[in-house]
Short mmCIF file of C-alpha atoms and ligand atoms in Angstrom, two decimals:
data_model
loop_
_atom_site.label_atom_id
_atom_site.label_comp_id
_atom_site.label_asym_id
_atom_site.label_seq_id
_atom_site.Cartn_x
_atom_site.Cartn_y
_atom_site.Cartn_z
CA UNK A 1376 47.85 76.40 58.32
CA UNK A 1377 50.57 74.02 59.47
CA UNK A 1378 50.71 71.31 56.83
CA UNK A 1379 51.96 68.64 59.24
CA UNK A 1380 48.79 69.11 61.32
CA UNK A 1381 46.47 68.22 58.46
CA UNK A 1382 44.95 64.78 58.58
CA UNK A 1383 46.59 62.69 55.88
CA UNK A 1384 44.62 60.22 53.82
CA UNK A 1385 44.63 56.63 55.15
CA UNK A 1386 43.55 53.29 53.75
CA UNK A 1387 40.28 51.92 55.10
CA UNK A 1388 40.65 48.52 56.70
CA UNK A 1389 39.17 45.72 54.59
CA UNK A 1390 36.34 44.86 57.00
CA UNK A 1391 34.93 48.40 57.05
CA UNK A 1392 35.69 48.94 53.34
CA UNK A 1393 33.45 46.01 52.41
CA UNK A 1394 30.59 47.34 54.53
CA UNK A 1395 30.93 50.87 53.16
CA UNK A 1396 30.93 49.74 49.52
CA UNK A 1397 27.16 49.31 49.55
CA UNK A 1398 26.65 53.01 50.34
CA UNK A 1399 27.07 54.30 46.81
CA UNK A 1400 25.53 57.74 47.48
CA UNK A 1401 28.09 58.64 50.16
CA UNK A 1402 31.80 58.30 49.41
CA UNK A 1403 33.97 57.72 52.45
CA UNK A 1404 37.65 58.61 52.82
CA UNK A 1405 39.59 57.97 55.97
CA UNK A 1406 42.24 60.39 57.24
CA UNK A 1407 44.61 60.38 60.21
CA UNK A 1408 43.40 60.84 63.80
CA UNK A 1409 39.99 59.23 63.19
CA UNK A 1410 38.81 61.88 60.73
CA UNK A 1411 36.40 60.65 58.08
CA UNK A 1412 35.51 62.62 54.98
CA UNK A 1413 31.97 61.92 53.74
CA UNK A 1414 31.20 63.16 50.22
CA UNK A 1415 27.61 63.35 48.96
CA UNK A 1416 27.47 61.58 45.63
CA UNK A 1417 24.47 62.45 43.42
CA UNK A 1418 26.31 64.80 41.05
CA UNK A 1419 23.73 64.63 38.23
CA UNK A 1420 21.10 66.27 40.43
CA UNK A 1421 23.48 68.55 42.32
CA UNK A 1422 23.36 66.25 45.36
CA UNK A 1423 19.59 66.65 45.79
CA UNK A 1424 18.82 64.95 49.08
CA UNK A 1425 16.44 62.08 48.51
CA UNK A 1426 15.45 59.66 51.27
CA UNK A 1427 17.95 57.05 50.13
CA UNK A 1428 20.90 59.47 50.29
CA UNK A 1429 19.88 60.70 53.74
CA UNK A 1430 19.36 57.13 54.96
CA UNK A 1431 22.82 56.16 53.71
CA UNK A 1432 24.41 59.23 55.29
CA UNK A 1433 22.75 58.50 58.61
CA UNK A 1434 23.78 54.81 58.48
CA UNK A 1435 27.39 55.63 57.57
CA UNK A 1436 27.66 58.15 60.40
CA UNK A 1437 26.21 55.70 62.92
CA UNK A 1438 28.48 52.94 61.71
CA UNK A 1439 31.68 55.01 61.82
CA UNK A 1440 30.72 56.66 65.10
CA UNK A 1441 30.51 53.18 66.61
CA UNK A 1442 33.83 52.27 64.95
CA UNK A 1443 36.75 54.68 65.37
CA UNK A 1444 35.50 58.05 64.04
CA UNK A 1445 36.42 61.11 66.10
CA UNK A 1446 35.29 63.83 63.69
CA UNK A 1447 33.56 63.97 60.29
CA UNK A 1448 33.98 66.33 57.36
CA UNK A 1449 30.88 66.45 55.17
CA UNK A 1450 31.23 67.79 51.66
CA UNK A 1451 29.64 67.84 48.21
CA UNK A 1452 31.05 68.84 44.84
CA UNK A 1453 32.60 72.12 43.63
CA UNK A 1454 29.25 73.10 42.07
CA UNK A 1455 26.96 72.05 44.89
CA UNK A 1456 27.17 71.03 48.49
CA UNK A 1457 23.50 70.11 47.94
CA UNK A 1458 20.71 71.83 46.00
CA UNK A 1459 18.01 70.83 48.48
CA UNK A 1460 15.50 68.10 49.17
CA UNK A 1461 14.75 66.05 46.05
CA UNK A 1462 11.86 67.86 44.38
CA UNK A 1463 11.04 64.91 42.08
CA UNK A 1464 10.66 62.68 45.12
CA UNK A 1465 8.60 65.27 47.01
CA UNK A 1466 6.34 66.69 44.31
CA UNK A 1467 3.65 63.98 44.27
CA UNK A 1468 3.41 63.48 48.02
CA UNK A 1469 0.17 64.28 49.83
CA UNK A 1470 -0.37 65.73 53.30
CA UNK A 1471 -1.47 62.30 54.52
CA UNK A 1472 1.67 60.65 53.12
CA UNK A 1473 4.21 63.11 54.54
CA UNK A 1474 2.52 62.93 57.92
CA UNK A 1475 2.24 59.16 57.92
CA UNK A 1476 5.87 58.58 56.93
CA UNK A 1477 7.15 61.49 59.07
CA UNK A 1478 8.83 62.68 55.90
CA UNK A 1479 12.33 64.11 56.44
CA UNK A 1480 12.10 63.99 60.25
CA UNK A 1481 12.24 60.21 60.62
CA UNK A 1482 15.66 60.07 58.91
CA UNK A 1483 17.16 63.48 59.68
CA UNK A 1484 16.50 63.24 63.43
CA UNK A 1485 18.94 60.30 63.61
CA UNK A 1486 21.67 62.60 62.33
CA UNK A 1487 20.90 65.05 65.10
CA UNK A 1488 21.48 62.37 67.72
CA UNK A 1489 25.16 61.83 66.87
CA UNK A 1490 27.80 62.73 69.45
CA UNK A 1491 30.70 63.10 67.00
CA UNK A 1492 31.09 66.59 65.48
CA UNK A 1493 30.71 67.27 61.77
CA UNK A 1494 32.53 70.05 59.92
CA UNK A 1495 30.68 71.01 56.73
CA UNK A 1496 32.97 71.89 53.81
CA UNK A 1497 30.72 73.86 51.47
CA UNK A 1498 31.48 74.77 47.87
CA UNK A 1499 28.85 76.05 45.47
CA UNK A 1500 25.16 75.78 46.30
CA UNK A 1501 23.77 75.02 49.74
CA UNK A 1502 20.07 75.49 49.10
CA UNK A 1503 16.96 74.33 50.93
CA UNK A 1504 17.70 70.96 52.52
CA UNK A 1505 21.36 71.50 51.51
CA UNK A 1506 21.55 74.63 53.64
CA UNK A 1507 19.63 72.81 56.40
CA UNK A 1508 22.09 69.92 56.27
CA UNK A 1509 25.03 72.32 56.58
CA UNK A 1510 23.30 73.99 59.54
CA UNK A 1511 22.80 70.60 61.18
CA UNK A 1512 26.60 70.25 61.16
CA UNK A 1513 28.63 71.81 63.98
CA UNK A 1514 31.00 74.07 62.05
CA UNK A 1515 30.64 75.36 58.48
CA UNK A 1516 33.60 76.31 56.30
CA UNK A 1517 32.77 77.66 52.84
CA UNK A 1518 34.48 78.79 49.66
CA UNK A 1519 34.10 82.39 48.45
CA UNK A 1520 31.72 81.26 45.71
CA UNK A 1521 29.37 79.34 48.03
CA UNK A 1522 25.70 80.39 48.19
CA UNK A 1523 23.31 79.71 51.05
CA UNK A 1524 19.54 79.96 50.74
CA UNK A 1525 16.15 78.56 51.64
CA UNK A 1526 14.11 78.81 48.40
CA UNK A 1527 11.30 76.51 49.56
CA UNK A 1528 8.55 79.20 49.60
CA UNK A 1529 9.06 79.56 45.86
CA UNK A 1530 8.09 75.91 45.50
CA UNK A 1531 4.89 76.21 47.54
CA UNK A 1532 6.31 74.74 50.74
CA UNK A 1533 8.27 75.95 53.77
CA UNK A 1534 11.68 74.66 54.92
CA UNK A 1535 11.10 71.35 56.64
CA UNK A 1536 14.45 70.14 57.93
CA UNK A 1537 15.14 72.73 60.59
CA UNK A 1538 15.62 75.74 58.29
CA UNK A 1539 13.08 78.02 59.95
CA UNK A 1540 14.52 77.20 63.37
CA UNK A 1541 18.28 77.04 62.84
CA UNK A 1542 18.65 80.00 60.48
CA UNK A 1543 17.04 82.46 62.88
CA UNK A 1544 19.24 81.23 65.71
CA UNK A 1545 22.32 81.73 63.52
CA UNK A 1546 21.60 85.06 61.80
CA UNK A 1547 18.70 86.69 63.69
CA UNK A 1548 15.12 87.43 62.67
CA UNK A 1549 15.58 90.14 60.03
CA UNK A 1550 18.02 88.20 57.89
CA UNK A 1551 16.21 84.88 58.43
CA UNK A 1552 12.90 86.40 57.32
CA UNK A 1553 14.54 87.93 54.25
CA UNK A 1554 16.04 84.58 53.23
CA UNK A 1555 12.93 82.50 53.96
CA UNK A 1556 10.21 84.88 52.73
CA UNK A 1557 11.86 86.66 49.81
CA UNK A 1558 14.22 83.93 48.66
CA UNK A 1559 17.31 86.10 49.11
CA UNK A 1560 20.49 84.04 49.05
CA UNK A 1561 23.54 84.74 51.19
CA UNK A 1562 27.03 84.82 49.74
CA UNK A 1563 29.73 83.12 51.77
CA UNK A 1564 30.97 86.50 52.97
CA UNK A 1565 27.46 87.54 54.08
CA UNK A 1566 27.01 84.16 55.74
CA UNK A 1567 30.28 84.57 57.63
CA UNK A 1568 29.44 88.15 58.71
CA UNK A 1569 26.00 87.03 59.85
CA UNK A 1570 27.35 84.18 61.97
CA UNK A 1571 25.97 81.33 59.87
CA UNK A 1572 29.41 79.99 58.99
CA UNK A 1573 32.72 80.19 60.76
CA UNK A 1574 35.32 80.55 57.98
CA UNK A 1575 35.43 81.66 54.33
CA UNK A 1576 38.36 80.57 52.24
CA UNK A 1577 39.43 80.12 48.60
CA UNK A 1578 37.26 77.50 46.92
CA UNK A 1579 40.13 75.10 46.30
CA UNK A 1580 41.24 75.22 49.96
CA UNK A 1581 37.88 74.50 51.60
CA UNK A 1582 38.29 70.78 52.02
CA UNK A 1583 41.86 71.08 53.35
CA UNK A 1584 40.72 73.72 55.85
CA UNK A 1585 37.80 71.55 57.01
CA UNK A 1586 40.12 68.55 57.40
CA UNK A 1587 42.55 70.72 59.37
CA UNK A 1588 39.76 71.82 61.74
CA UNK A 1589 38.53 68.23 62.03
CA UNK A 1590 42.00 66.92 62.82
CA UNK A 1591 42.41 69.52 65.56
CA UNK A 1592 39.10 68.38 67.05
CA UNK A 1593 39.97 64.70 66.65
CA UNK A 1594 43.27 65.08 68.49
CA UNK A 1595 41.43 66.19 71.63
CA UNK A 1596 39.74 63.96 74.21
CA UNK A 1597 36.72 62.27 72.64
CA UNK A 1598 34.43 62.48 75.70
CA UNK A 1599 35.44 66.10 76.33
CA UNK A 1600 34.62 67.05 72.73
CA UNK A 1601 31.35 65.16 72.94
CA UNK A 1602 30.40 66.97 76.20
CA UNK A 1603 31.41 70.35 74.82
CA UNK A 1604 29.30 69.75 71.71
CA UNK A 1605 26.33 68.61 73.77
CA UNK A 1606 26.45 71.64 76.03
CA UNK A 1607 26.93 74.17 73.22
CA UNK A 1608 24.02 72.50 71.40
CA UNK A 1609 21.94 72.85 74.55
CA UNK A 1610 22.61 76.59 74.78
CA UNK A 1611 21.92 77.07 71.09
CA UNK A 1612 19.06 74.68 70.71
CA UNK A 1613 17.27 74.28 74.06
CA UNK A 1614 13.99 75.48 72.59
CA UNK A 1615 14.72 73.83 69.26
CA UNK A 1616 12.68 70.69 69.86
CA UNK A 1617 9.36 72.54 70.11
CA UNK A 1618 10.30 74.74 67.17
CA UNK A 1619 11.16 71.71 65.05
CA UNK A 1620 7.80 70.12 65.83
CA UNK A 1621 5.99 73.31 64.91
CA UNK A 1622 7.99 73.58 61.68
CA UNK A 1623 7.23 69.94 60.89
CA UNK A 1624 3.44 70.39 61.35
CA UNK A 1625 3.43 73.41 59.05
CA UNK A 1626 5.81 71.83 56.53
CA UNK A 1627 3.46 68.84 56.26
CA UNK A 1628 0.43 71.16 56.02
CA UNK A 1629 1.90 72.78 52.90
CA UNK A 1630 1.43 69.41 51.17
CA UNK A 1631 -2.34 69.92 51.56
CA UNK A 1632 -2.10 73.03 49.34
CA UNK A 1633 -2.66 73.09 45.61
CA UNK A 1634 0.23 75.55 45.50
CA UNK A 1635 2.68 72.85 46.67
CA UNK A 1636 1.74 70.72 43.65
CA UNK A 1637 1.88 73.73 41.34
CA UNK A 1638 5.19 75.05 42.72
CA UNK A 1639 7.02 71.74 42.39
CA UNK A 1640 5.44 70.85 39.05
CA UNK A 1641 6.55 74.23 37.73
CA UNK A 1642 10.15 73.51 38.82
CA UNK A 1643 10.08 70.12 37.12
CA UNK A 1644 8.57 71.60 33.94
CA UNK A 1645 11.04 74.51 34.08
CA UNK A 1646 8.36 77.21 34.08
CA UNK A 1647 7.12 79.91 36.45
CA UNK A 1648 4.48 78.75 38.96
CA UNK A 1649 0.92 79.94 38.51
CA UNK A 1650 -0.06 80.36 42.18
CA UNK A 1651 -3.71 79.64 43.13
CA UNK A 1652 -3.39 80.91 46.70
CA UNK A 1653 -4.94 77.73 48.02
N1 CAA B 2492 15.64 68.25 43.53
C1 CAA B 2492 15.68 67.45 42.44
N2 CAA B 2492 16.42 67.71 41.37
C2 CAA B 2492 17.21 68.80 41.39
C3 CAA B 2492 17.22 69.67 42.48
C4 CAA B 2492 16.41 69.35 43.60
N3 CAA B 2492 16.40 70.11 44.69
N4 CAA B 2492 18.08 70.69 42.21
C5 CAA B 2492 18.58 70.44 40.98
N5 CAA B 2492 18.05 69.30 40.49
C6 CAA B 2492 18.33 68.68 39.20
C7 CAA B 2492 17.68 69.43 38.05
O1 CAA B 2492 16.33 69.06 37.89
C8 CAA B 2492 18.57 68.99 36.88
O2 CAA B 2492 18.20 67.69 36.52
P1 CAA B 2492 18.07 67.32 34.92
O3 CAA B 2492 19.47 67.52 34.41
O4 CAA B 2492 17.63 65.90 34.95
O5 CAA B 2492 17.09 68.30 34.36
C9 CAA B 2492 19.96 68.87 37.53
O6 CAA B 2492 19.73 68.76 38.93
C10 CAA B 2492 20.83 70.08 37.29
O7 CAA B 2492 20.09 71.23 37.73
P2 CAA B 2492 19.85 72.50 36.78
O8 CAA B 2492 19.88 72.11 35.35
O9 CAA B 2492 18.60 73.18 37.26
O10 CAA B 2492 21.16 73.34 37.13
P3 CAA B 2492 21.31 74.92 37.11
O11 CAA B 2492 22.75 75.17 37.35
O12 CAA B 2492 20.68 75.51 35.89
O13 CAA B 2492 20.46 75.43 38.37
C11 CAA B 2492 19.75 75.45 40.67
C12 CAA B 2492 20.86 75.09 39.66
C13 CAA B 2492 19.57 76.95 40.71
C14 CAA B 2492 20.19 74.94 42.02
C15 CAA B 2492 18.42 74.78 40.24
O14 CAA B 2492 18.68 73.42 39.96
C16 CAA B 2492 17.39 74.85 41.31
O15 CAA B 2492 16.74 75.86 41.48
N6 CAA B 2492 17.20 73.75 42.08
C17 CAA B 2492 16.23 73.67 43.12
C18 CAA B 2492 16.69 74.40 44.38
C19 CAA B 2492 15.60 74.33 45.43
O16 CAA B 2492 14.51 74.85 45.26
N7 CAA B 2492 15.90 73.65 46.57
C20 CAA B 2492 14.95 73.46 47.63
C21 CAA B 2492 14.28 72.11 47.48
S1 CAA B 2492 12.97 71.83 48.62
C22 CAA B 2492 13.70 71.42 50.08
O17 CAA B 2492 14.90 71.44 50.22
C23 CAA B 2492 12.72 71.04 51.17
C24 CAA B 2492 13.30 70.69 52.48
O18 CAA B 2492 13.42 71.50 53.34
C25 CAA B 2492 13.68 69.31 52.74
#
């Protein structure tokens, strides 16, 4: 990596700094060339993705996209990129509630509409919604100790933020089924070999590598990058919309099961679930 090509840290201007201060769950650092580093900030719960965090992330991305952002790097902590949707927030929800509030979809779909690329810099755990958030990014770089997985079925639900749809497109049916049905996790090396992520690197170099990739993207023509992203997305995701709707219906339907309550309660009580099969 040529060091002089890496985006150097820059001071945020006062106007944008004041606006960004209210987003306490997403830390923002500006780098050269219009690269912004966004760091998820709920360390006590391993960056579990509650509605508020996802709302803040979506707002920050929209705000910076309309300002001078040319590429984002999204990261978490060394221990966890994100350990999934927030189970405490989800556990008590009913089928009627998740359907009425369009749980997950109403906020996450805004992130999908961005035209600026995101490079995910993943260290540690990328589980459930955390893995889905990484997959919603355009390029994933991970450290050797990163772990990817979709453990939702063990909680009495199915992935509900694109996991069933994006994983199969990235790694194929056999591996996707294994991960989703059996709860198998993928190491960073397996994820790279399977096509889920683009680069594996030493844990302490992940962020620098992601910033390097982002600065290379940001130095190119903004409309060209935006068109290239749109067209690659189209090839990859042209049938995604229907799939996402189908996933959403079934994700919501799991909240009508007793096993959803049991699975999540068991996690919160730190015990094994006692499945009722209903
Ligand atoms: N939601 C809410 N809280 C979470 C969480 C989550 N997804 N993951 C971890 N936490 C919390 C824990 O409850 C714990 O909080 P307390 O200290 O208050 O008890 C804290 O984060 C630290 O976690 P652990 O003590 O469990 O840490 P660990 O190192 O022993 O285990 C882990 C780490 C294996 C990731 C374990 O925390 C775990 O299994 N987490 C849940 C992973 C998961 O099932 N994710 C999928 C969620 S559902 C989803 O994502 C749906 C969707 O599609 C949107």
